[in-house]
Amino acid sequence: MTEAAPAGRGKIITLANQKGGVGKTTTAVNLAAAVARLGHRVLLVDSDPQGNASSGLGVNSAEMEHHLYHCYMNEADVGQTIRQADDEGNLFVLPTHIDLIGIEVELVGSVKRERFLADLLAPLQDSFEYIFVDCPPSLGLLTINALTASDSVIIPLQCEYYALEGLSQLVRTIRLVKNSYNNGLKIEGILLTMYDRRNRLTHQVAKEVKQHFQNEVYDTVIPRNVRLSECPSHGMSIHAYDRRSAGALSYMNLGREFIQKQEARKDNGK
């Protein structure tokens, strides 16, 4: 990476939810791409062994000699493992592979095993303004590593009946990590996904989440959108695939809202 580093240290944001199918990876890919398209230098770290964030941006880790697993094992330099995302000038990817699923066993006896990712990402904060980390749908060691490394967490939340139950469990884990490993960790925001305005349950869940978390809930919601489902199979973000779709417009709005909150915090000295 030869481009000039941005001023200040880059912010690390984890996207986490132990429940699968809530739009976590979709949000990781498309929010990262939106922020990059808004002029910011962005790295997306694929810390889910399924590798969907990597393939969703056109990066085939199966063809790469090294990926995130090798970085964890100190067998590869993290800077040399990063790839530029297809069709996304400011967006870069630290790809992963199914091998990463073994890392929890590999690290189980290691000292400070929760800090491996933090140590890997620290040197990259001088090269990127924002580093987004996509986690597996679990609260295991990979997610703990991501939370320990991060400044904040974005929680994608599907508008369904059991959403709040899973959310309370995740919030407890975030609090545990904050108290044990990372006292600066904050909830960046809660994002309502698969939002169906015609569905009464959607409105009930949204109302309850806003009652409990108030200002932490993003104004932007992500609707159910066929184009969002299609774009990963083409190895493209929704912005490259169909920038006029409802999904693309929503994620671009989310990108703007995210950046506005960052700038407001800087102005307030937070």
CSV table of C-alpha atoms in Angstrom, one decimal:
chain,number,residue,atom,x,y,z
A,1,MET,CA,0.0,0.0,0.0
A,2,THR,CA,1.8,3.1,-1.2
A,3,GLU,CA,-0.9,5.8,-0.9
A,4,ALA,CA,-0.6,8.5,1.7
A,5,ALA,CA,-2.1,7.7,5.0
A,6,PRO,CA,-5.1,9.7,6.2
A,7,ALA,CA,-4.6,12.2,9.1
A,8,GLY,CA,-5.1,10.6,12.5
A,9,ARG,CA,-5.7,7.0,13.5
A,10,GLY,CA,-8.3,5.0,11.6
A,11,LYS,CA,-11.4,3.9,13.5
A,12,ILE,CA,-12.2,0.2,13.8
A,13,ILE,CA,-15.8,-0.8,13.7
A,14,THR,CA,-17.1,-4.4,14.1
A,15,LEU,CA,-20.3,-5.7,12.6
A,16,ALA,CA,-21.7,-8.3,14.9
A,17,ASN,CA,-24.8,-10.4,15.6
A,18,GLN,CA,-24.7,-14.0,16.8
A,19,LYS,CA,-27.8,-14.7,14.8
A,20,GLY,CA,-27.3,-15.6,11.2
A,21,GLY,CA,-29.4,-14.2,8.3
A,22,VAL,CA,-29.8,-10.7,9.7
A,23,GLY,CA,-27.9,-8.9,6.9
A,24,LYS,CA,-24.6,-8.6,8.8
A,25,THR,CA,-22.3,-9.4,5.9
A,26,THR,CA,-24.5,-7.5,3.4
A,27,THR,CA,-24.2,-4.5,5.7
A,28,ALA,CA,-20.4,-4.9,6.1
A,29,VAL,CA,-19.9,-5.0,2.4
A,30,ASN,CA,-22.3,-2.3,1.3
A,31,LEU,CA,-21.7,0.1,4.2
A,32,ALA,CA,-17.9,-0.2,3.6
A,33,ALA,CA,-18.4,0.4,-0.1
A,34,ALA,CA,-20.7,3.4,0.6
A,35,VAL,CA,-18.2,5.0,2.9
A,36,ALA,CA,-15.4,4.4,0.4
A,37,ARG,CA,-17.5,6.0,-2.4
A,38,LEU,CA,-18.0,9.0,-0.2
A,39,GLY,CA,-14.3,9.6,-0.4
A,40,HIS,CA,-12.9,7.8,2.6
A,41,ARG,CA,-10.1,5.1,2.5
A,42,VAL,CA,-11.7,1.9,3.9
A,43,LEU,CA,-10.5,-1.6,4.7
A,44,LEU,CA,-13.0,-4.4,5.2
A,45,VAL,CA,-11.6,-7.3,7.3
A,46,ASP,CA,-13.4,-10.6,6.6
A,47,SER,CA,-13.3,-12.4,9.9
A,48,ASP,CA,-16.0,-14.9,9.1
A,49,PRO,CA,-14.6,-18.2,7.9
A,50,GLN,CA,-17.5,-18.5,5.4
A,51,GLY,CA,-15.7,-15.7,3.4
A,52,ASN,CA,-18.8,-14.1,2.0
A,53,ALA,CA,-17.5,-10.6,2.5
A,54,SER,CA,-14.4,-11.5,0.4
A,55,SER,CA,-16.2,-13.1,-2.4
A,56,GLY,CA,-19.0,-10.5,-2.3
A,57,LEU,CA,-16.3,-7.9,-3.4
A,58,GLY,CA,-14.8,-10.1,-6.0
A,59,VAL,CA,-11.8,-11.4,-4.0
A,60,ASN,CA,-11.3,-15.2,-4.4
A,61,SER,CA,-9.3,-16.2,-1.3
A,62,ALA,CA,-9.0,-19.8,-2.7
A,63,GLU,CA,-6.6,-18.4,-5.3
A,64,MET,CA,-4.5,-16.6,-2.8
A,65,GLU,CA,-1.4,-17.9,-1.2
A,66,HIS,CA,-2.2,-16.1,2.1
A,67,HIS,CA,-5.3,-14.8,3.9
A,68,LEU,CA,-6.4,-13.8,7.4
A,69,TYR,CA,-5.7,-17.2,8.9
A,70,HIS,CA,-2.0,-17.0,7.9
A,71,CYS,CA,-1.9,-13.5,9.5
A,72,TYR,CA,-3.2,-14.9,12.8
A,73,MET,CA,-0.6,-17.7,12.6
A,74,ASN,CA,2.2,-15.2,11.9
A,75,GLU,CA,2.8,-16.9,8.6
A,76,ALA,CA,2.1,-13.8,6.4
A,77,ASP,CA,2.4,-10.1,6.6
A,78,VAL,CA,-1.0,-8.5,6.9
A,79,GLY,CA,-0.2,-5.6,4.6
A,80,GLN,CA,0.8,-7.9,1.8
A,81,THR,CA,-2.4,-9.9,2.2
A,82,ILE,CA,-4.8,-7.0,1.5
A,83,ARG,CA,-6.4,-6.7,-1.9
A,84,GLN,CA,-8.2,-3.9,-3.6
A,85,ALA,CA,-11.9,-4.6,-4.1
A,86,ASP,CA,-13.1,-4.8,-7.7
A,87,ASP,CA,-14.9,-1.7,-8.9
A,88,GLU,CA,-14.3,0.1,-5.6
A,89,GLY,CA,-11.3,2.6,-5.8
A,90,ASN,CA,-11.1,3.4,-2.1
A,91,LEU,CA,-12.1,0.0,-0.7
A,92,PHE,CA,-9.7,-2.7,0.2
A,93,VAL,CA,-10.3,-6.2,1.6
A,94,LEU,CA,-8.3,-8.4,4.1
A,95,PRO,CA,-9.8,-11.7,2.8
A,96,THR,CA,-10.4,-14.9,4.7
A,97,HIS,CA,-10.8,-18.6,3.9
A,98,ILE,CA,-12.6,-21.6,5.5
A,99,ASP,CA,-9.3,-22.4,7.2
A,100,LEU,CA,-10.0,-19.6,9.7
A,101,ILE,CA,-12.6,-21.8,11.4
A,102,GLY,CA,-9.7,-23.6,13.0
A,103,ILE,CA,-8.2,-20.5,14.6
A,104,GLU,CA,-10.2,-20.9,17.8
A,105,VAL,CA,-8.5,-24.3,18.4
A,106,GLU,CA,-5.1,-22.9,17.4
A,107,LEU,CA,-5.4,-20.0,19.9
A,108,VAL,CA,-7.0,-21.8,22.8
A,109,GLY,CA,-3.8,-22.0,24.8
A,110,SER,CA,-2.3,-18.7,23.8
A,111,VAL,CA,-1.6,-15.9,26.1
A,112,LYS,CA,-3.8,-12.9,25.4
A,113,ARG,CA,-5.6,-14.9,22.7
A,114,GLU,CA,-8.4,-12.2,22.6
A,115,ARG,CA,-5.9,-9.6,21.4
A,116,PHE,CA,-4.5,-11.2,18.2
A,117,LEU,CA,-6.6,-9.2,15.8
A,118,ALA,CA,-6.0,-6.0,17.7
A,119,ASP,CA,-2.3,-6.4,17.2
A,120,LEU,CA,-2.7,-7.3,13.5
A,121,LEU,CA,-4.9,-4.2,12.8
A,122,ALA,CA,-3.0,-1.6,14.9
A,123,PRO,CA,-0.4,-0.9,12.1
A,124,LEU,CA,-3.1,-0.5,9.5
A,125,GLN,CA,-4.8,2.3,11.4
A,126,ASP,CA,-2.3,4.8,9.9
A,127,SER,CA,-3.3,3.7,6.3
A,128,PHE,CA,-7.1,3.7,6.6
A,129,GLU,CA,-9.7,6.1,7.9
A,130,TYR,CA,-12.2,3.3,8.7
A,131,ILE,CA,-11.7,-0.4,9.2
A,132,PHE,CA,-14.8,-2.5,9.2
A,133,VAL,CA,-14.7,-6.1,10.6
A,134,ASP,CA,-17.3,-8.7,9.5
A,135,CYS,CA,-17.7,-11.4,12.2
A,136,PRO,CA,-19.1,-14.9,12.1
A,137,PRO,CA,-22.7,-15.4,13.4
A,138,SER,CA,-21.5,-16.5,16.9
A,139,LEU,CA,-20.0,-15.1,20.0
A,140,GLY,CA,-16.8,-17.2,19.9
A,141,LEU,CA,-13.1,-16.2,19.9
A,142,LEU,CA,-13.1,-14.6,16.5
A,143,THR,CA,-15.9,-12.2,17.5
A,144,ILE,CA,-14.2,-11.6,20.9
A,145,ASN,CA,-11.0,-10.7,19.0
A,146,ALA,CA,-13.0,-8.3,16.7
A,147,LEU,CA,-14.7,-6.6,19.7
A,148,THR,CA,-11.4,-6.3,21.6
A,149,ALA,CA,-9.8,-4.7,18.5
A,150,SER,CA,-12.6,-2.2,17.9
A,151,ASP,CA,-13.6,1.3,18.8
A,152,SER,CA,-17.3,0.5,18.3
A,153,VAL,CA,-19.9,-2.0,17.2
A,154,ILE,CA,-22.6,-1.8,14.6
A,155,ILE,CA,-25.4,-4.3,15.2
A,156,PRO,CA,-27.6,-5.2,12.2
A,157,LEU,CA,-31.0,-6.3,13.5
A,158,GLN,CA,-33.7,-8.1,11.5
A,159,CYS,CA,-37.2,-6.9,12.3
A,160,GLU,CA,-38.6,-10.1,13.6
A,161,TYR,CA,-40.1,-11.6,16.8
A,162,TYR,CA,-36.9,-12.9,18.5
A,163,ALA,CA,-34.7,-10.0,17.6
A,164,LEU,CA,-34.7,-8.3,21.0
A,165,GLU,CA,-33.9,-11.6,22.8
A,166,GLY,CA,-30.8,-12.1,20.7
A,167,LEU,CA,-29.9,-8.4,21.0
A,168,SER,CA,-29.8,-8.5,24.8
A,169,GLN,CA,-27.4,-11.5,24.7
A,170,LEU,CA,-25.1,-9.6,22.3
A,171,VAL,CA,-25.2,-6.5,24.5
A,172,ARG,CA,-24.2,-8.6,27.5
A,173,THR,CA,-21.2,-9.9,25.5
A,174,ILE,CA,-20.2,-6.4,24.4
A,175,ARG,CA,-20.4,-5.3,28.1
A,176,LEU,CA,-18.2,-8.2,29.1
A,177,VAL,CA,-15.6,-7.4,26.5
A,178,LYS,CA,-15.7,-3.7,27.5
A,179,ASN,CA,-15.1,-4.6,31.2
A,180,SER,CA,-12.5,-7.2,30.6
A,181,TYR,CA,-10.5,-6.3,27.5
A,182,ASN,CA,-11.5,-3.0,25.9
A,183,ASN,CA,-12.9,-0.3,28.1
A,184,GLY,CA,-13.3,2.1,25.1
A,185,LEU,CA,-15.7,-0.1,23.3
A,186,LYS,CA,-19.1,1.5,22.4
A,187,ILE,CA,-22.2,0.6,20.4
A,188,GLU,CA,-21.8,2.6,17.3
A,189,GLY,CA,-25.4,2.0,16.2
A,190,ILE,CA,-28.2,-0.5,15.7
A,191,LEU,CA,-29.3,-0.9,12.1
A,192,LEU,CA,-32.8,-2.2,11.3
A,193,THR,CA,-32.6,-4.6,8.3
A,194,MET,CA,-35.0,-6.5,6.1
A,195,TYR,CA,-37.5,-3.7,6.9
A,196,ASP,CA,-41.0,-4.2,5.5
A,197,ARG,CA,-43.2,-1.2,6.0
A,198,ARG,CA,-46.3,-3.2,5.2
A,199,ASN,CA,-45.7,-5.6,8.1
A,200,ARG,CA,-47.1,-4.7,11.5
A,201,LEU,CA,-44.5,-6.8,13.3
A,202,THR,CA,-41.7,-4.7,11.6
A,203,HIS,CA,-43.1,-1.5,13.2
A,204,GLN,CA,-43.6,-3.2,16.6
A,205,VAL,CA,-39.9,-4.4,16.7
A,206,ALA,CA,-38.7,-1.0,15.5
A,207,LYS,CA,-40.7,0.8,18.2
A,208,GLU,CA,-39.3,-1.5,21.0
A,209,VAL,CA,-35.7,-1.2,19.8
A,210,LYS,CA,-36.0,2.6,19.7
A,211,GLN,CA,-37.6,2.6,23.2
A,212,HIS,CA,-34.7,0.6,24.6
A,213,PHE,CA,-31.8,2.1,22.7
A,214,GLN,CA,-33.1,5.5,21.7
A,215,ASN,CA,-30.3,7.5,20.0
A,216,GLU,CA,-28.2,4.4,19.2
A,217,VAL,CA,-30.7,3.3,16.4
A,218,TYR,CA,-29.9,4.6,13.0
A,219,ASP,CA,-32.5,6.6,11.2
A,220,THR,CA,-31.8,4.8,8.0
A,221,VAL,CA,-33.4,1.4,7.6
A,222,ILE,CA,-32.5,-1.3,5.1
A,223,PRO,CA,-35.5,-2.7,3.1
A,224,ARG,CA,-36.0,-6.1,1.8
A,225,ASN,CA,-34.6,-5.8,-1.8
A,226,VAL,CA,-34.0,-8.5,-4.4
A,227,ARG,CA,-31.0,-6.6,-5.9
A,228,LEU,CA,-29.2,-6.9,-2.5
A,229,SER,CA,-29.7,-10.7,-2.7
A,230,GLU,CA,-28.3,-10.8,-6.3
A,231,CYS,CA,-25.2,-8.7,-6.1
A,232,PRO,CA,-22.9,-11.1,-4.0
A,233,SER,CA,-23.1,-13.8,-6.7
A,234,HIS,CA,-21.6,-11.2,-9.1
A,235,GLY,CA,-18.8,-10.3,-6.7
A,236,MET,CA,-20.0,-6.7,-6.5
A,237,SER,CA,-21.3,-4.3,-3.9
A,238,ILE,CA,-24.9,-3.1,-4.4
A,239,HIS,CA,-23.5,0.3,-5.5
A,240,ALA,CA,-21.5,-1.3,-8.4
A,241,TYR,CA,-24.3,-3.7,-9.3
A,242,ASP,CA,-27.3,-1.4,-9.3
A,243,ARG,CA,-26.7,2.0,-7.8
A,244,ARG,CA,-30.3,3.1,-8.4
A,245,SER,CA,-31.9,0.2,-6.5
A,246,ALA,CA,-33.6,0.7,-3.2
A,247,GLY,CA,-30.9,-1.3,-1.5
A,248,ALA,CA,-28.1,0.9,-2.9
A,249,LEU,CA,-29.9,4.1,-2.0
A,250,SER,CA,-30.5,2.9,1.6
A,251,TYR,CA,-26.9,1.9,2.1
A,252,MET,CA,-25.6,5.1,0.6
A,253,ASN,CA,-27.9,7.0,3.1
A,254,LEU,CA,-26.5,4.8,5.9
A,255,GLY,CA,-23.0,5.7,4.8
A,256,ARG,CA,-23.8,9.4,4.9
A,257,GLU,CA,-25.5,9.1,8.3
A,258,PHE,CA,-22.4,7.1,9.6
A,259,ILE,CA,-20.0,9.8,8.4
A,260,GLN,CA,-22.1,12.6,9.8
A,261,LYS,CA,-22.0,11.0,13.2
A,262,GLN,CA,-18.2,10.6,13.0
A,263,GLU,CA,-17.8,14.3,12.1
A,264,ALA,CA,-20.2,15.4,14.9
A,265,ARG,CA,-18.2,13.4,17.4
A,266,LYS,CA,-15.0,15.0,16.2
A,267,ASP,CA,-16.5,18.4,16.5
A,268,ASN,CA,-17.6,17.6,20.1
A,269,GLY,CA,-14.1,16.2,20.9
A,270,LYS,CA,-15.4,12.7,21.5
